[in-house]
């Protein structure tokens, strides 16, 4: 039994040696054919051929899973010897000897085979103009170590790093585009950017007219239209007080005002609206504009009411007054089927909390709203 096993091992070893020789002979023939077609006198071209042969051999070793590390190293050394032999031949004679076709010999089937299939190496070498820029730029001899995989690894590493850098740049560009898109969406969603043009002009109405008693800031009320002056500080003949209310002129050359003060709820200051003015307003929708402010650093709440006789009243409105000059609007729609028999009045209480705070009345005017 031991003799049979020894014989089997010898047969396997012989088959393995035969396979290595056949495969390496095929690679050597491929190298010689490639050099014969190219410029054999160019060291860079030869370097390219040797690297291609080495790469093909490495792929063949990787595909043959039946080989161990020792067998792979053995084949590499044999290929290295073949390349060294070819390079010395080229450097000595300046030419390459083409391989002689081997005679066709019937091959015996091996008793046992380490691998069922074997991948024949191929060398991809084109014309000189199609070759990539070689690593070797000098015209010196090609050393046997030049074609070792270290040089190929450096080239492959550079290619991988280049591809990695390109991928990173693409990723950064995509992130930048997404960031810009999200920023635009945020601006649109927040209303800072309006993509749809509005066909409705911005409203200039006063919140007090629409139900709120907050004043407009000075200048927000459109100056267009025909305004009728009800009160101006230069003429106080149409002003009257009730109870303990007081009214005094104040201000400077730039701005004058009438400072009114109401200690109690019934203490009001009245501003007369002439009958002729009411006749112009009959049957129309109107807006009364009261420009007023409180004393410096003091806030108060004033009450505004109207008495227009047969034309009715405007209810009782409350406004928070600050020390900044503002416009306080009161809307009144006069009936069309009635005529004024006399003048009317706008009545103001400067402090409904009955704390005696004052309000400076700068002007009162009226405008037809429709």
Coordinates of N, CA and C in Angstrom, one line a residue, residues 24-266:
X24 N 4.2 28.1 -18.3 CA 5.2 29.1 -18.5 C 5.8 29.2 -19.9
X25 N 5.8 28.0 -20.6 CA 6.2 28.1 -22.0 C 5.2 28.9 -22.8
X26 N 3.9 28.8 -22.5 CA 2.9 29.5 -23.2 C 3.1 31.0 -22.9
X27 N 3.4 31.4 -21.6 CA 3.6 32.8 -21.3 C 4.9 33.3 -22.0
X28 N 6.0 32.5 -22.0 CA 7.2 33.0 -22.7 C 7.0 33.2 -24.2
X29 N 6.2 32.3 -24.8 CA 5.9 32.4 -26.2 C 5.1 33.7 -26.4
X30 N 4.1 34.0 -25.5 CA 3.3 35.2 -25.7 C 4.2 36.4 -25.5
X31 N 5.1 36.4 -24.6 CA 6.0 37.6 -24.4 C 6.8 37.8 -25.7
X32 N 7.4 36.7 -26.2 CA 8.2 36.9 -27.4 C 7.4 37.4 -28.6
X33 N 6.2 36.9 -28.8 CA 5.3 37.4 -29.9 C 5.0 38.8 -29.7
X34 N 4.7 39.2 -28.4 CA 4.3 40.6 -28.2 C 5.5 41.5 -28.5
X35 N 6.7 41.1 -28.1 CA 7.9 42.0 -28.3 C 8.3 42.0 -29.8
X36 N 8.0 40.9 -30.5 CA 8.3 40.9 -32.0 C 7.4 41.9 -32.7
X37 N 6.2 42.1 -32.2 CA 5.2 43.0 -32.9 C 5.5 44.5 -32.5
X38 N 6.1 44.7 -31.3 CA 6.4 46.0 -30.9 C 7.8 46.5 -31.1
X39 N 8.2 47.6 -30.6 CA 9.5 48.2 -30.8 C 10.4 47.5 -29.7
X40 N 11.0 46.4 -30.0 CA 11.8 45.7 -29.0 C 13.0 46.5 -28.5
X41 N 13.4 47.5 -29.2 CA 14.6 48.3 -28.7 C 14.2 49.3 -27.7
X42 N 12.9 49.5 -27.5 CA 12.4 50.5 -26.5 C 12.3 49.9 -25.2
X43 N 13.1 50.3 -24.2 CA 13.0 49.7 -22.8 C 11.6 49.9 -22.2
X44 N 10.9 51.0 -22.5 CA 9.6 51.2 -22.0 C 8.6 50.2 -22.5
X45 N 8.7 49.9 -23.8 CA 7.8 49.0 -24.4 C 8.0 47.6 -23.8
X46 N 9.3 47.2 -23.6 CA 9.5 45.9 -23.0 C 9.0 45.8 -21.6
X47 N 9.2 47.0 -20.9 CA 8.7 47.0 -19.5 C 7.2 46.8 -19.5
X48 N 6.5 47.4 -20.5 CA 5.0 47.3 -20.6 C 4.6 45.8 -20.8
X49 N 5.4 45.1 -21.7 CA 5.1 43.7 -22.0 C 5.3 42.8 -20.8
X50 N 6.4 43.1 -20.1 CA 6.7 42.2 -18.9 C 5.6 42.4 -17.9
X51 N 5.2 43.7 -17.6 CA 4.2 43.9 -16.6 C 2.9 43.2 -17.0
X52 N 2.5 43.3 -18.3 CA 1.3 42.7 -18.8 C 1.4 41.2 -18.6
X53 N 2.6 40.6 -18.9 CA 2.7 39.1 -18.7 C 2.6 38.7 -17.2
X54 N 3.3 39.6 -16.4 CA 3.2 39.3 -14.9 C 1.8 39.4 -14.4
X55 N 1.0 40.4 -14.9 CA -0.4 40.5 -14.4 C -1.2 39.4 -14.9
X56 N -1.0 38.9 -16.2 CA -1.8 37.8 -16.6 C -1.5 36.5 -15.8
X57 N -0.2 36.3 -15.5 CA 0.2 35.2 -14.7 C -0.4 35.2 -13.3
X58 N -0.4 36.4 -12.7 CA -1.0 36.6 -11.4 C -2.5 36.3 -11.4
X59 N -3.2 36.7 -12.5 CA -4.7 36.4 -12.6 C -4.9 34.9 -12.7
X60 N -4.0 34.2 -13.4 CA -4.1 32.8 -13.6 C -3.9 32.1 -12.2
X61 N -2.9 32.6 -11.5 CA -2.6 32.0 -10.1 C -3.8 32.2 -9.2
X62 N -4.4 33.4 -9.3 CA -5.6 33.7 -8.4 C -6.8 32.8 -8.7
X63 N -6.9 32.5 -10.0 CA -8.1 31.7 -10.5 C -7.9 30.2 -10.1
X64 N -6.7 29.8 -9.9 CA -6.4 28.3 -9.7 C -6.4 28.1 -8.2
X65 N -7.5 27.7 -7.6 CA -7.6 27.5 -6.2 C -6.9 26.3 -5.7
X66 N -6.4 25.4 -6.5 CA -5.8 24.2 -6.1 C -4.3 24.4 -5.7
X67 N -3.8 25.6 -6.0 CA -2.4 25.9 -5.7 C -2.2 26.4 -4.3
X68 N -1.2 26.0 -3.6 CA -0.9 26.7 -2.3 C 0.2 27.8 -2.5
X69 N 0.5 28.4 -1.5 CA 1.4 29.6 -1.6 C 2.8 29.2 -2.1
X70 N 3.3 28.0 -1.7 CA 4.6 27.5 -2.1 C 4.6 27.3 -3.6
X71 N 3.5 26.7 -4.1 CA 3.4 26.5 -5.6 C 3.3 27.8 -6.4
X72 N 2.6 28.8 -5.8 CA 2.5 30.0 -6.5 C 3.9 30.7 -6.6
X73 N 4.6 30.7 -5.5 CA 5.9 31.3 -5.4 C 6.9 30.6 -6.4
X74 N 6.7 29.3 -6.5 CA 7.6 28.6 -7.5 C 7.3 29.0 -8.9
X75 N 6.0 29.2 -9.2 CA 5.7 29.6 -10.6 C 6.2 31.1 -10.9
X76 N 6.1 31.9 -9.8 CA 6.6 33.3 -10.0 C 8.1 33.3 -10.3
X77 N 8.8 32.5 -9.6 CA 10.3 32.5 -9.8 C 10.6 31.9 -11.2
X78 N 9.9 31.0 -11.6 CA 10.1 30.4 -13.0 C 9.8 31.5 -14.1
X79 N 8.7 32.2 -13.8 CA 8.4 33.3 -14.8 C 9.4 34.4 -14.7
X80 N 9.9 34.7 -13.6 CA 10.9 35.7 -13.4 C 12.2 35.3 -14.2
X81 N 12.5 34.0 -14.1 CA 13.7 33.5 -14.8 C 13.5 33.6 -16.3
X82 N 12.3 33.4 -16.8 CA 12.0 33.5 -18.2 C 12.1 34.9 -18.7
X83 N 11.6 35.9 -17.9 CA 11.7 37.3 -18.3 C 13.1 37.7 -18.3
X84 N 13.9 37.3 -17.3 CA 15.3 37.7 -17.2 C 16.1 37.2 -18.4
X85 N 15.7 36.0 -18.8 CA 16.4 35.3 -19.9 C 16.1 36.1 -21.2
X86 N 14.8 36.5 -21.4 CA 14.4 37.2 -22.6 C 15.1 38.6 -22.6
X87 N 15.1 39.3 -21.5 CA 15.7 40.6 -21.4 C 17.2 40.6 -21.8
X88 N 17.9 39.6 -21.2 CA 19.3 39.5 -21.6 C 19.5 39.2 -23.0
X89 N 18.6 38.4 -23.6 CA 18.7 38.1 -25.1 C 18.6 39.4 -25.9
X90 N 17.6 40.2 -25.5 CA 17.3 41.5 -26.2 C 18.5 42.4 -26.1
X91 N 19.0 42.5 -24.8 CA 20.1 43.5 -24.6 C 21.4 43.0 -25.3
X92 N 21.6 41.7 -25.5 CA 22.8 41.2 -26.1 C 22.7 41.3 -27.6
X93 N 21.6 40.8 -28.2 CA 21.4 40.7 -29.7 C 20.7 41.9 -30.3
X94 N 19.9 42.6 -29.4 CA 19.1 43.7 -30.0 C 17.9 43.3 -30.7
X95 N 17.6 42.0 -30.6 CA 16.4 41.5 -31.3 C 15.8 40.3 -30.4
X96 N 14.7 39.8 -30.8 CA 14.0 38.8 -30.1 C 13.8 37.6 -31.0
X97 N 14.0 36.4 -30.5 CA 13.8 35.2 -31.3 C 12.4 34.7 -31.1
X98 N 11.7 34.6 -32.2 CA 10.3 34.1 -32.2 C 10.3 32.7 -31.7
X99 N 9.3 32.3 -31.0 CA 9.1 30.9 -30.6 C 8.9 29.9 -31.7
X100 N 9.5 28.8 -31.6 CA 9.3 27.7 -32.7 C 8.1 26.9 -32.3
X101 N 7.2 26.8 -33.2 CA 6.0 26.0 -32.9 C 6.3 24.6 -32.5
X102 N 5.8 24.1 -31.4 CA 6.1 22.8 -30.9 C 5.4 21.7 -31.7
X103 N 6.0 20.6 -32.0 CA 5.4 19.5 -32.7 C 4.2 19.0 -31.9
X104 N 3.2 18.6 -32.7 CA 2.0 18.1 -32.1 C 2.3 16.7 -31.6
X105 N 2.2 16.5 -30.3 CA 2.4 15.2 -29.7 C 1.2 14.8 -28.9
X106 N 0.8 13.6 -29.1 CA -0.3 13.1 -28.4 C 0.0 13.0 -26.9
X107 N -0.8 13.7 -26.2 CA -0.5 13.8 -24.8 C -1.3 12.7 -24.0
X108 N -0.5 12.1 -23.0 CA -1.1 11.1 -22.2 C -2.0 11.8 -21.2
X109 N -3.1 11.1 -20.9 CA -4.0 11.6 -19.9 C -3.3 11.4 -18.5
X110 N -3.3 12.4 -17.7 CA -2.7 12.2 -16.4 C -3.5 11.3 -15.5
X111 N -2.8 10.6 -14.6 CA -3.5 9.7 -13.7 C -4.4 10.5 -12.8
X112 N -3.9 11.5 -12.1 CA -4.7 12.4 -11.3 C -4.3 13.8 -11.6
X113 N -5.2 14.7 -11.4 CA -5.0 16.1 -11.7 C -5.3 17.0 -10.5
X114 N -4.5 17.9 -10.2 CA -4.7 18.8 -9.1 C -5.9 19.7 -9.4
X115 N -6.1 20.1 -10.6 CA -7.2 21.0 -11.0 C -7.8 20.6 -12.2
X116 N -9.1 20.8 -12.3 CA -9.9 20.3 -13.5 C -9.7 21.2 -14.7
X117 N -9.5 22.5 -14.4 CA -9.3 23.5 -15.5 C -8.1 24.3 -15.2
X118 N -7.5 24.9 -16.3 CA -6.4 25.8 -16.2 C -6.7 27.0 -17.1
X119 N -6.5 28.2 -16.5 CA -6.7 29.4 -17.3 C -5.4 29.8 -18.0
X120 N -5.4 29.8 -19.3 CA -4.2 30.2 -20.0 C -4.0 31.7 -19.9
X121 N -2.7 32.1 -19.6 CA -2.5 33.6 -19.5 C -2.5 34.2 -20.9
X122 N -3.0 35.5 -20.9 CA -3.0 36.3 -22.2 C -2.3 37.6 -21.9
X123 N -1.7 38.1 -22.9 CA -1.0 39.4 -22.8 C -1.7 40.3 -23.7
X124 N -2.2 41.4 -23.2 CA -2.8 42.4 -24.0 C -1.9 43.6 -24.3
X125 N -1.2 43.5 -25.4 CA -0.2 44.5 -25.8 C -0.6 45.0 -27.2
X126 N -0.9 46.3 -27.4 CA -1.2 46.8 -28.7 C 0.0 47.5 -29.3
X127 N -0.3 48.3 -30.3 CA 0.8 49.1 -30.9 C 1.3 50.1 -30.0
X128 N 2.5 50.7 -30.3 CA 3.1 51.6 -29.4 C 2.3 52.8 -29.1
X129 N 1.5 53.3 -30.1 CA 0.7 54.5 -30.0 C -0.5 54.2 -29.1
X130 N -0.8 53.0 -28.8 CA -2.0 52.6 -28.0 C -1.6 52.4 -26.6
X131 N -0.3 52.3 -26.3 CA 0.1 52.0 -24.9 C 0.0 53.2 -24.0
X132 N -0.3 52.9 -22.7 CA -0.3 54.0 -21.7 C 1.1 54.5 -21.5
X133 N 1.2 55.7 -21.0 CA 2.5 56.3 -20.7 C 3.2 55.4 -19.7
X134 N 4.4 54.8 -20.1 CA 5.1 53.9 -19.2 C 5.7 54.6 -18.1
X135 N 5.9 53.8 -17.0 CA 6.6 54.3 -15.8 C 8.0 54.6 -16.1
X136 N 8.7 53.7 -17.0 CA 10.1 53.9 -17.2 C 10.3 54.9 -18.4
X137 N 11.0 55.9 -18.1 CA 11.2 56.9 -19.2 C 12.7 57.0 -19.7
X138 N 13.6 56.3 -19.0 CA 15.0 56.3 -19.5 C 15.2 55.2 -20.5
X139 N 16.3 55.3 -21.2 CA 16.7 54.3 -22.2 C 17.6 53.2 -21.6
X140 N 17.8 53.2 -20.3 CA 18.6 52.2 -19.7 C 18.1 50.8 -19.8
X141 N 18.8 49.8 -19.4 CA 18.4 48.4 -19.5 C 17.2 48.2 -18.5
X142 N 16.4 47.2 -18.8 CA 15.3 46.9 -17.9 C 15.8 45.8 -17.0
X143 N 15.8 46.1 -15.7 CA 16.2 45.2 -14.7 C 15.1 44.1 -14.4
X144 N 15.5 43.0 -13.9 CA 14.6 41.9 -13.7 C 13.5 42.3 -12.6
X145 N 13.9 43.3 -11.7 CA 12.9 43.7 -10.7 C 11.9 44.7 -11.2
X146 N 12.1 45.3 -12.3 CA 11.3 46.4 -12.8 C 9.8 45.9 -13.0
X147 N 9.7 44.7 -13.4 CA 8.4 44.2 -13.7 C 7.7 43.6 -12.5
X148 N 8.3 43.6 -11.3 CA 7.7 43.0 -10.2 C 6.4 43.8 -9.8
X149 N 5.5 43.2 -9.1 CA 4.2 43.8 -8.9 C 4.2 45.1 -8.1
X150 N 5.4 45.4 -7.4 CA 5.4 46.6 -6.7 C 5.1 47.9 -7.5
X151 N 5.7 47.9 -8.7 CA 5.4 49.0 -9.6 C 4.0 49.0 -10.0
X152 N 3.4 47.9 -10.3 CA 2.0 47.8 -10.7 C 1.1 48.2 -9.5
X153 N 1.5 47.8 -8.3 CA 0.7 48.2 -7.2 C 0.7 49.7 -7.0
X154 N 1.8 50.4 -7.2 CA 1.8 51.9 -7.1 C 0.9 52.5 -8.1
X155 N 1.0 52.0 -9.4 CA 0.1 52.5 -10.4 C -1.4 52.3 -10.1
X156 N -1.7 51.1 -9.6 CA -3.1 50.8 -9.3 C -3.5 51.6 -8.1
X157 N -2.6 51.8 -7.1 CA -2.9 52.7 -6.0 C -3.3 54.1 -6.4
X158 N -2.5 54.6 -7.3 CA -2.7 56.0 -7.8 C -4.1 56.0 -8.5
X159 N -4.4 55.0 -9.3 CA -5.7 55.0 -10.0 C -6.8 54.9 -9.0
X160 N -6.6 54.1 -8.0 CA -7.7 54.0 -7.0 C -7.9 55.3 -6.2
X161 N -6.7 56.0 -5.9 CA -6.8 57.3 -5.2 C -7.5 58.3 -6.1
X162 N -7.2 58.3 -7.4 CA -7.8 59.2 -8.3 C -9.3 59.0 -8.4
X163 N -9.7 57.7 -8.5 CA -11.1 57.4 -8.6 C -11.8 57.8 -7.3
X164 N -11.1 57.6 -6.1 CA -11.7 57.9 -4.9 C -11.9 59.5 -4.8
X165 N -10.9 60.2 -5.2 CA -11.0 61.7 -5.2 C -12.1 62.2 -6.1
X166 N -12.2 61.6 -7.3 CA -13.3 62.0 -8.2 C -14.7 61.7 -7.5
X167 N -14.8 60.5 -6.9 CA -16.1 60.2 -6.2 C -16.4 61.1 -5.1
X168 N -15.3 61.5 -4.3 CA -15.5 62.5 -3.2 C -16.0 63.8 -3.8
X169 N -15.4 64.3 -4.9 CA -15.8 65.6 -5.5 C -17.3 65.5 -5.9
X170 N -17.6 64.4 -6.5 CA -19.0 64.3 -7.0 C -20.0 64.3 -5.8
X171 N -19.6 63.6 -4.7 CA -20.4 63.6 -3.5 C -20.6 65.0 -2.9
X172 N -19.5 65.8 -2.9 CA -19.6 67.1 -2.3 C -20.5 68.0 -3.2
X173 N -20.4 67.8 -4.5 CA -21.2 68.6 -5.4 C -22.7 68.3 -5.2
X174 N -23.0 67.0 -5.0 CA -24.4 66.6 -4.8 C -24.9 67.2 -3.5
X175 N -24.0 67.1 -2.4 CA -24.4 67.7 -1.2 C -24.7 69.2 -1.3
X176 N -23.8 69.9 -2.0 CA -24.0 71.4 -2.2 C -25.3 71.6 -2.9
X177 N -25.7 70.9 -4.0 CA -26.9 71.1 -4.7 C -28.1 70.8 -3.8
X178 N -28.0 69.8 -3.0 CA -29.1 69.5 -2.0 C -29.3 70.6 -1.0
X179 N -28.1 71.1 -0.5 CA -28.2 72.2 0.4 C -28.9 73.5 -0.2
X180 N -28.5 73.8 -1.4 CA -29.1 75.0 -2.1 C -30.6 74.7 -2.3
X181 N -31.0 73.5 -2.7 CA -32.4 73.2 -2.9 C -33.2 73.3 -1.6
X182 N -32.6 72.8 -0.5 CA -33.3 72.9 0.7 C -33.4 74.3 1.2
X183 N -32.4 75.1 0.9 CA -32.4 76.5 1.3 C -33.5 77.3 0.6
X184 N -33.6 77.0 -0.7 CA -34.7 77.6 -1.5 C -36.1 77.2 -1.0
X185 N -36.2 75.9 -0.7 CA -37.5 75.4 -0.2 C -37.9 76.1 1.1
X186 N -36.8 76.3 2.0 CA -37.1 77.0 3.2 C -37.5 78.5 3.0
X187 N -36.8 79.1 2.1 CA -37.2 80.5 1.8 C -38.6 80.6 1.3
X188 N -39.0 79.7 0.4 CA -40.3 79.7 -0.2 C -41.4 79.4 0.9
X189 N -41.1 78.4 1.7 CA -42.0 78.0 2.8 C -42.2 79.1 3.8
X190 N -41.1 79.8 4.1 CA -41.2 80.9 5.1 C -41.8 82.2 4.5
X191 N -42.0 82.2 3.2 CA -42.7 83.4 2.6 C -41.7 84.5 2.2
X192 N -40.4 84.3 2.5 CA -39.4 85.3 2.1 C -39.4 85.5 0.6
X193 N -39.5 84.3 -0.1 CA -39.6 84.4 -1.5 C -41.0 83.9 -2.0
X194 N -41.6 84.7 -2.8 CA -43.0 84.4 -3.2 C -42.9 84.1 -4.7
X195 N -43.1 82.8 -5.0 CA -42.9 82.4 -6.4 C -44.1 82.7 -7.3
X196 N -45.3 83.0 -6.6 CA -46.5 83.3 -7.4 C -46.8 84.8 -7.3
X197 N -46.8 85.5 -8.4 CA -47.1 86.9 -8.3 C -48.5 87.2 -7.8
X198 N -48.7 88.1 -6.9 CA -50.0 88.3 -6.3 C -50.7 89.4 -7.2
X199 N -52.0 89.1 -7.5 CA -52.8 90.0 -8.2 C -53.6 90.9 -7.3
X200 N -53.4 90.7 -6.0 CA -54.2 91.5 -5.0 C -53.2 92.5 -4.4
X201 N -53.4 93.8 -4.5 CA -52.5 94.8 -3.9 C -52.5 94.7 -2.4
X202 N -51.4 95.1 -1.8 CA -51.4 95.0 -0.3 C -52.5 96.0 0.3
X203 N -53.1 95.5 1.3 CA -54.1 96.3 2.0 C -53.6 97.5 2.7
X204 N -54.2 98.6 2.6 CA -53.8 99.8 3.3 C -54.9 100.2 4.3
X205 N -55.8 99.3 4.6 CA -56.8 99.6 5.6 C -56.3 99.6 7.0
X206 N -56.9 100.3 7.8 CA -56.5 100.4 9.2 C -57.2 99.3 10.0
X207 N -56.4 98.6 10.9 CA -57.0 97.6 11.8 C -58.2 98.0 12.5
X208 N -58.2 99.3 12.9 CA -59.4 99.8 13.6 C -60.6 99.8 12.8
X209 N -60.5 100.0 11.5 CA -61.7 100.0 10.6 C -62.3 98.6 10.5
X210 N -61.4 97.5 10.5 CA -61.8 96.2 10.3 C -62.2 95.5 11.6
X211 N -62.3 96.2 12.7 CA -62.7 95.6 14.0 C -61.7 95.8 15.1
X212 N -60.4 95.8 14.8 CA -59.4 96.0 15.8 C -59.2 97.5 16.1
X213 N -58.9 97.8 17.3 CA -58.7 99.2 17.7 C -57.2 99.6 17.8
X214 N -56.3 98.8 17.2 CA -54.9 99.1 17.1 C -54.7 100.2 16.0
X215 N -53.9 101.2 16.3 CA -53.8 102.3 15.4 C -52.8 102.0 14.2
X216 N -52.9 102.7 13.1 CA -51.9 102.6 12.1 C -50.7 103.5 12.5
X217 N -49.5 103.1 12.0 CA -48.4 104.0 12.2 C -48.5 105.2 11.2
X218 N -47.9 106.2 11.6 CA -48.0 107.5 10.9 C -47.5 107.3 9.5
X219 N -48.3 107.7 8.5 CA -47.9 107.5 7.1 C -48.4 106.3 6.4
X220 N -49.0 105.3 7.2 CA -49.5 104.1 6.6 C -50.9 104.3 5.9
X221 N -51.6 105.3 6.3 CA -52.9 105.7 5.7 C -52.6 106.4 4.4
X222 N -53.2 106.0 3.4 CA -53.0 106.6 2.1 C -53.4 108.1 2.1
X223 N -52.5 108.9 1.6 CA -52.8 110.4 1.6 C -53.7 110.8 0.5
X224 N -53.9 109.8 -0.4 CA -54.8 110.1 -1.6 C -56.2 110.3 -1.2
X225 N -56.9 111.1 -1.9 CA -58.4 111.3 -1.6 C -58.6 112.7 -1.1
X226 N -59.8 113.0 -1.0 CA -60.2 114.4 -0.5 C -60.5 114.3 1.0
X227 N -59.5 114.9 1.7 CA -59.7 115.0 3.2 C -60.4 116.3 3.6
X228 N -61.3 116.1 4.6 CA -61.9 117.3 5.1 C -61.4 117.4 6.6
X229 N -60.9 118.6 6.9 CA -60.3 118.8 8.2 C -61.4 119.1 9.2
X230 N -61.4 118.4 10.3 CA -62.3 118.6 11.4 C -61.7 119.4 12.5
X231 N -60.4 119.2 12.8 CA -59.8 119.9 13.8 C -58.3 120.1 13.5
X232 N -57.8 121.4 13.8 CA -56.4 121.7 13.6 C -56.0 122.5 14.8
X233 N -54.8 122.3 15.4 CA -54.5 123.1 16.6 C -54.4 124.6 16.4
X234 N -54.4 125.0 15.2 CA -54.3 126.5 15.0 C -55.7 127.1 15.2
X235 N -56.8 126.3 15.3 CA -58.1 126.8 15.5 C -58.8 126.0 16.5
X236 N -59.0 126.5 17.7 CA -59.7 125.8 18.7 C -61.1 126.2 19.0
X237 N -61.7 127.0 18.1 CA -63.0 127.5 18.3 C -64.1 126.4 18.3
X238 N -63.8 125.3 17.7 CA -64.8 124.2 17.6 C -64.5 123.1 18.6
X239 N -63.8 123.5 19.7 CA -63.5 122.5 20.7 C -64.2 123.0 22.0
X240 N -64.8 122.0 22.7 CA -65.5 122.3 24.0 C -65.2 121.1 24.9
X241 N -65.3 121.4 26.2 CA -65.1 120.4 27.3 C -66.3 120.2 28.1
X242 N -66.3 119.0 28.7 CA -67.5 118.6 29.6 C -66.9 118.2 30.9
X243 N -67.6 118.6 32.0 CA -67.1 118.2 33.4 C -65.8 118.8 33.7
X244 N -64.9 118.0 34.2 CA -63.6 118.4 34.7 C -62.5 118.3 33.6
X245 N -62.9 118.0 32.4 CA -62.0 117.8 31.3 C -61.3 119.2 31.0
X246 N -60.0 119.1 30.5 CA -59.3 120.3 30.2 C -58.7 120.1 28.8
X247 N -58.4 121.2 28.1 CA -57.8 121.2 26.8 C -56.9 122.5 26.7
X248 N -55.6 122.2 26.4 CA -54.7 123.3 26.3 C -53.8 123.1 25.1
X249 N -53.4 124.2 24.4 CA -52.5 124.1 23.2 C -51.1 124.0 23.7
X250 N -50.3 123.1 23.0 CA -48.9 122.9 23.4 C -48.2 122.6 22.1
X251 N -46.9 122.3 22.2 CA -46.0 122.0 21.1 C -45.0 123.1 20.8
X252 N -44.5 123.0 19.5 CA -43.5 124.0 19.1 C -43.8 124.4 17.7
X253 N -42.8 125.1 17.0 CA -43.0 125.5 15.7 C -43.1 124.4 14.7
X254 N -42.5 123.2 15.0 CA -42.6 122.1 14.1 C -44.0 121.4 14.2
X255 N -44.4 121.2 15.4 CA -45.7 120.5 15.6 C -46.4 121.0 16.8
X256 N -47.7 121.4 16.6 CA -48.5 121.8 17.7 C -49.6 120.8 17.9
X257 N -50.1 120.8 19.1 CA -51.2 119.8 19.5 C -52.1 120.4 20.5
X258 N -53.2 119.7 20.7 CA -54.1 120.1 21.8 C -54.1 119.0 22.9
X259 N -53.5 119.3 24.0 CA -53.4 118.3 25.1 C -54.7 118.3 25.9
X260 N -55.4 117.2 25.8 CA -56.7 117.0 26.6 C -56.5 116.1 27.7
X261 N -57.3 116.3 28.8 CA -57.1 115.5 30.0 C -58.5 115.2 30.6
X262 N -58.8 113.9 30.9 CA -60.1 113.6 31.4 C -60.0 112.9 32.7
X263 N -60.2 113.6 33.8 CA -60.0 112.9 35.1 C -61.1 111.8 35.4
X264 N -62.3 112.0 34.8 CA -63.4 111.0 35.1 C -64.0 110.5 33.8
X265 N -64.9 109.5 34.0 CA -65.5 108.8 32.8 C -66.4 109.8 32.0
X266 N -67.0 110.7 32.7 CA -67.9 111.6 32.0 C -67.2 112.9 31.5

